[in-house]
PDB file of C-alpha atoms in Angstrom:
ATOM      1  CA  MET A   1     -11.287 -22.244  -0.569  1.00 93.00           C
ATOM      2  CA  ILE A   2      -9.794 -18.898   0.246  1.00 90.00           C
ATOM      3  CA  LYS A   3      -8.036 -17.519  -3.019  1.00 90.00           C
ATOM      4  CA  GLY A   4      -7.304 -13.591  -1.382  1.00 89.00           C
ATOM      5  CA  ILE A   5      -8.522 -10.640   0.184  1.00 93.00           C
ATOM      6  CA  PHE A   6     -11.084  -9.249  -1.967  1.00 96.00           C
ATOM      7  CA  GLU A   7     -11.947  -6.307  -0.097  1.00 96.00           C
ATOM      8  CA  THR A   8     -11.024  -3.941   2.221  1.00 96.00           C
ATOM      9  CA  HIS A   9     -12.762  -0.816   3.887  1.00 96.00           C
ATOM     10  CA  ILE A  10     -11.294   2.192   5.618  1.00 97.00           C
ATOM     11  CA  ASN A  11     -12.727   4.720   8.101  1.00 97.00           C
ATOM     12  CA  VAL A  12     -11.686   8.448   7.271  1.00 98.00           C
ATOM     13  CA  SER A  13     -12.241  11.753   8.544  1.00 97.00           C
ATOM     14  CA  ASN A  14     -13.386  13.076   5.162  1.00 97.00           C
ATOM     15  CA  TYR A  15     -14.328  10.885   2.389  1.00 97.00           C
ATOM     16  CA  GLN A  16     -13.709  13.754  -0.245  1.00 97.00           C
ATOM     17  CA  LYS A  17     -10.318  14.365   0.850  1.00 98.00           C
ATOM     18  CA  SER A  18      -9.192  10.872   0.945  1.00 98.00           C
ATOM     19  CA  ALA A  19     -11.194  10.188  -2.568  1.00 98.00           C
ATOM     20  CA  ALA A  20      -8.892  13.008  -3.862  1.00 97.00           C
ATOM     21  CA  PHE A  21      -5.534  10.876  -2.341  1.00 98.00           C
ATOM     22  CA  TYR A  22      -6.803   7.546  -3.496  1.00 97.00           C
ATOM     23  CA  GLU A  23      -7.429   8.625  -7.202  1.00 97.00           C
ATOM     24  CA  LYS A  24      -4.187  10.251  -7.460  1.00 96.00           C
ATOM     25  CA  LEU A  25      -2.358   6.646  -7.218  1.00 96.00           C
ATOM     26  CA  LEU A  26      -2.334   4.090 -10.449  1.00 91.00           C
ATOM     27  CA  ASN A  27      -4.781   1.668 -11.106  1.00 91.00           C
ATOM     28  CA  ILE A  28      -7.319   2.727  -8.272  1.00 96.00           C
ATOM     29  CA  ILE A  29     -10.555   2.729 -10.477  1.00 97.00           C
ATOM     30  CA  PRO A  30     -13.608   4.782  -9.201  1.00 97.00           C
ATOM     31  CA  LEU A  31     -16.296   2.465  -8.744  1.00 98.00           C
ATOM     32  CA  HIS A  32     -19.138   3.826  -7.032  1.00 98.00           C
ATOM     33  CA  GLU A  33     -19.810   6.683  -4.774  1.00 98.00           C
ATOM     34  CA  ASP A  34     -22.509   6.915  -1.727  1.00 98.00           C
ATOM     35  CA  ILE A  35     -22.805  10.630  -1.196  1.00 97.00           C
ATOM     36  CA  ASP A  36     -25.645   9.695   1.889  1.00 97.00           C
ATOM     37  CA  ARG A  37     -23.480   7.207   3.695  1.00 97.00           C
ATOM     38  CA  LYS A  38     -19.884   9.444   2.872  1.00 97.00           C
ATOM     39  CA  SER A  39     -18.494   6.478   1.034  1.00 98.00           C
ATOM     40  CA  LYS A  40     -16.635   5.518  -2.324  1.00 98.00           C
ATOM     41  CA  PHE A  41     -15.638   2.226  -3.434  1.00 98.00           C
ATOM     42  CA  TYR A  42     -12.544   1.524  -5.973  1.00 98.00           C
ATOM     43  CA  TRP A  43     -11.280  -1.347  -8.403  1.00 98.00           C
ATOM     44  CA  VAL A  44      -7.765  -1.638  -7.017  1.00 97.00           C
ATOM     45  CA  GLY A  45      -5.775  -3.474 -10.134  1.00 93.00           C
ATOM     46  CA  GLN A  46      -7.708  -4.433 -12.732  1.00 93.00           C
ATOM     47  CA  PRO A  47     -11.752  -4.329 -12.154  1.00 96.00           C
ATOM     48  CA  GLY A  48     -13.197  -7.575 -10.172  1.00 96.00           C
ATOM     49  CA  GLU A  49      -9.815  -8.304  -8.533  1.00 94.00           C
ATOM     50  CA  SER A  50      -9.942  -6.710  -5.411  1.00 96.00           C
ATOM     51  CA  MET A  51     -11.785  -3.686  -3.951  1.00 97.00           C
ATOM     52  CA  LEU A  52     -11.192  -0.721  -1.509  1.00 98.00           C
ATOM     53  CA  GLY A  53     -13.750   0.850   0.215  1.00 98.00           C
ATOM     54  CA  ILE A  54     -13.525   4.577   2.015  1.00 98.00           C
ATOM     55  CA  ARG A  55     -16.518   5.449   4.494  1.00 97.00           C
ATOM     56  CA  GLU A  56     -16.534   9.094   6.545  1.00 97.00           C
ATOM     57  CA  ASN A  57     -16.888   8.466  10.255  1.00 95.00           C
ATOM     58  CA  TYR A  58     -17.672   4.776  10.077  1.00 94.00           C
ATOM     59  CA  PRO A  59     -17.989   2.800  12.438  1.00 90.00           C
ATOM     60  CA  SER A  60     -17.329   5.758  14.522  1.00 91.00           C
ATOM     61  CA  SER A  61     -16.010   9.404  14.193  1.00 93.00           C
ATOM     62  CA  LEU A  62     -12.688   7.924  16.034  1.00 94.00           C
ATOM     63  CA  VAL A  63     -10.287   6.970  13.130  1.00 95.00           C
ATOM     64  CA  GLN A  64      -7.617   4.505  14.074  1.00 94.00           C
ATOM     65  CA  ARG A  65      -4.425   4.148  12.067  1.00 95.00           C
ATOM     66  CA  GLN A  66      -4.790   0.928   9.688  1.00 96.00           C
ATOM     67  CA  HIS A  67      -2.360  -0.694   7.874  1.00 97.00           C
ATOM     68  CA  PHE A  68      -2.405  -2.503   4.276  1.00 96.00           C
ATOM     69  CA  ALA A  69      -0.631  -2.639   1.216  1.00 96.00           C
ATOM     70  CA  PHE A  70      -0.747  -2.757  -2.304  1.00 96.00           C
ATOM     71  CA  LYS A  71       0.676  -5.583  -4.544  1.00 95.00           C
ATOM     72  CA  VAL A  72       3.202  -3.901  -7.160  1.00 95.00           C
ATOM     73  CA  ASN A  73       5.806  -5.340  -9.610  1.00 95.00           C
ATOM     74  CA  LEU A  74       9.291  -5.145  -8.473  1.00 95.00           C
ATOM     75  CA  GLU A  75      10.421  -3.009 -11.174  1.00 93.00           C
ATOM     76  CA  ASP A  76       7.931  -0.262 -10.343  1.00 94.00           C
ATOM     77  CA  ILE A  77       9.525  -0.427  -6.571  1.00 93.00           C
ATOM     78  CA  SER A  78      12.510   1.647  -7.767  1.00 88.00           C
ATOM     79  CA  SER A  79      10.093   4.023  -9.013  1.00 93.00           C
ATOM     80  CA  ALA A  80       7.635   4.423  -6.390  1.00 94.00           C
ATOM     81  CA  LYS A  81       9.679   6.722  -4.378  1.00 92.00           C
ATOM     82  CA  GLU A  82       9.912   9.376  -7.496  1.00 94.00           C
ATOM     83  CA  TYR A  83       6.394   8.697  -8.572  1.00 95.00           C
ATOM     84  CA  LEU A  84       4.626   9.165  -5.237  1.00 96.00           C
ATOM     85  CA  SER A  85       6.999  12.720  -4.776  1.00 95.00           C
ATOM     86  CA  ASP A  86       5.669  13.858  -7.903  1.00 96.00           C
ATOM     87  CA  LEU A  87       2.448  13.299  -6.079  1.00 96.00           C
ATOM     88  CA  GLY A  88       3.497  15.205  -3.128  1.00 95.00           C
ATOM     89  CA  ILE A  89       3.644  11.941  -1.063  1.00 96.00           C
ATOM     90  CA  THR A  90       6.275  11.442   1.245  1.00 96.00           C
ATOM     91  CA  THR A  91       7.862   7.926   1.510  1.00 97.00           C
ATOM     92  CA  THR A  92       9.700   6.104   4.000  1.00 97.00           C
ATOM     93  CA  ASN A  93      10.867   2.423   4.249  1.00 96.00           C
ATOM     94  CA  PHE A  94       9.610   0.149   7.433  1.00 96.00           C
ATOM     95  CA  PHE A  95      11.664   1.795  10.059  1.00 96.00           C
ATOM     96  CA  GLY A  96      10.289   5.222   9.034  1.00 95.00           C
ATOM     97  CA  GLU A  97      13.565   6.089   7.491  1.00 95.00           C
ATOM     98  CA  SER A  98      14.362   7.369   3.969  1.00 92.00           C
ATOM     99  CA  SER A  99      13.190   5.562   1.492  1.00 93.00           C
ATOM    100  CA  GLU A 100      16.226   5.930  -0.274  1.00 91.00           C
ATOM    101  CA  LYS A 101      17.491   2.655   1.512  1.00 92.00           C
ATOM    102  CA  LEU A 102      14.550   0.270   0.532  1.00 95.00           C
ATOM    103  CA  LEU A 103      14.507  -3.025   2.885  1.00 97.00           C
ATOM    104  CA  VAL A 104      13.722  -6.588   2.296  1.00 98.00           C
ATOM    105  CA  PHE A 105      11.586  -8.843   4.501  1.00 98.00           C
ATOM    106  CA  PRO A 106      13.629 -12.111   4.362  1.00 98.00           C
ATOM    107  CA  PHE A 107      10.854 -14.568   5.784  1.00 98.00           C
ATOM    108  CA  MET A 108       8.406 -13.758   2.433  1.00 98.00           C
ATOM    109  CA  PRO A 109      10.886 -12.496   0.745  1.00 98.00           C
ATOM    110  CA  ALA A 110       9.496  -8.891  -0.265  1.00 98.00           C
ATOM    111  CA  VAL A 111      10.546  -5.361  -0.941  1.00 98.00           C
ATOM    112  CA  SER A 112       8.696  -2.393  -0.338  1.00 97.00           C
ATOM    113  CA  ILE A 113       7.890   1.541   0.326  1.00 97.00           C
ATOM    114  CA  TYR A 114       5.801   3.071   2.923  1.00 98.00           C
ATOM    115  CA  PHE A 115       3.461   6.301   2.958  1.00 98.00           C
ATOM    116  CA  ASP A 116       0.556   7.542   4.607  1.00 98.00           C
ATOM    117  CA  ASP A 117      -2.834   8.868   3.579  1.00 98.00           C
ATOM    118  CA  PRO A 118      -4.480  11.752   4.998  1.00 97.00           C
ATOM    119  CA  ASP A 119      -5.911  10.314   7.770  1.00 97.00           C
ATOM    120  CA  GLY A 120      -2.344   8.340   8.671  1.00 97.00           C
ATOM    121  CA  HIS A 121      -3.272   5.126   7.662  1.00 97.00           C
ATOM    122  CA  SER A 122       0.212   3.495   6.786  1.00 97.00           C
ATOM    123  CA  ILE A 123       0.035   2.001   2.905  1.00 97.00           C
ATOM    124  CA  GLU A 124       2.880  -0.106   1.163  1.00 97.00           C
ATOM    125  CA  PHE A 125       3.658  -0.973  -1.779  1.00 97.00           C
ATOM    126  CA  ILE A 126       5.060  -4.189  -1.749  1.00 97.00           C
ATOM    127  CA  SER A 127       6.633  -6.758  -4.464  1.00 97.00           C
ATOM    128  CA  ILE A 128       7.270 -10.438  -3.563  1.00 97.00           C
ATOM    129  CA  LEU A 129      10.717 -11.319  -4.680  1.00 98.00           C
ATOM    130  CA  ASP A 130      11.678 -14.633  -6.926  1.00 97.00           C
ATOM    131  CA  ASP A 131      14.205 -15.497  -4.271  1.00 97.00           C
ATOM    132  CA  PRO A 132      13.654 -18.311  -1.825  1.00 98.00           C
ATOM    133  CA  PRO A 133      12.557 -16.963   1.542  1.00 98.00           C
ATOM    134  CA  LYS A 134      15.041 -17.080   4.410  1.00 98.00           C
ATOM    135  CA  PRO A 135      13.046 -16.555   7.531  1.00 98.00           C
ATOM    136  CA  GLU A 136      16.093 -16.543   9.900  1.00 98.00           C
ATOM    137  CA  LEU A 137      17.597 -13.252   8.612  1.00 98.00           C
ATOM    138  CA  ASP A 138      16.564 -10.253   9.912  1.00 98.00           C
ATOM    139  CA  ILE A 139      14.941  -7.503   8.016  1.00 98.00           C
ATOM    140  CA  MET A 140      18.144  -5.907   5.869  1.00 97.00           C
ATOM    141  CA  ALA A 141      18.808  -3.476   2.849  1.00 97.00           C
ATOM    142  CA  TRP A 142      17.772  -4.503  -0.637  1.00 96.00           C
ATOM    143  CA  GLN A 143      21.292  -3.831  -1.480  1.00 96.00           C
ATOM    144  CA  GLU A 144      22.598  -6.364   0.887  1.00 97.00           C
ATOM    145  CA  TRP A 145      19.745  -8.629  -0.247  1.00 98.00           C
ATOM    146  CA  GLU A 146      21.265  -8.405  -3.581  1.00 97.00           C
ATOM    147  CA  GLU A 147      24.331  -8.854  -2.783  1.00 97.00           C
ATOM    148  CA  LEU A 148      23.616 -11.930  -0.602  1.00 96.00           C
ATOM    149  CA  HIS A 149      22.377 -13.901  -3.543  1.00 96.00           C
ATOM    150  CA  GLY A 150      25.149 -12.655  -6.009  1.00 95.00           C
ATOM    151  CA  ARG A 151      23.534  -9.640  -7.706  1.00 94.00           C
ATOM    152  CA  GLY A 152      24.794  -6.425  -6.248  1.00 77.00           C
TER     153      GLY A 152
END
């Protein structure tokens, strides 16, 4: 029955500031703005695929840090650090360390890069790898994963 997650909404402290941030990201397409409710909605990727909503101080003025990930192509992970840096956005890996050393989650497997929005929400660009999962392994450097599979 369930085909995926279609819609995610986050509470922000200033929806115009957050809108400016999200609108810098590729494939975030403005859909609808409700000035009275201080909210804005976006298509993520192709229109009709998935939606992100931001709303100021809703359900309360307390903005709690949340996490969500945008799916990206594997070839874009390598250039994501430079792309985000050009936008003035600092990136890290899962452990909050330099994104020079990207990490793989073997249980999926996937490689990703992290950054924060203006309210400190944790955002991830993630790409699923074509390799079979190895849930018995701990999180490891992408280079180490590649060597494990004879590609490094």
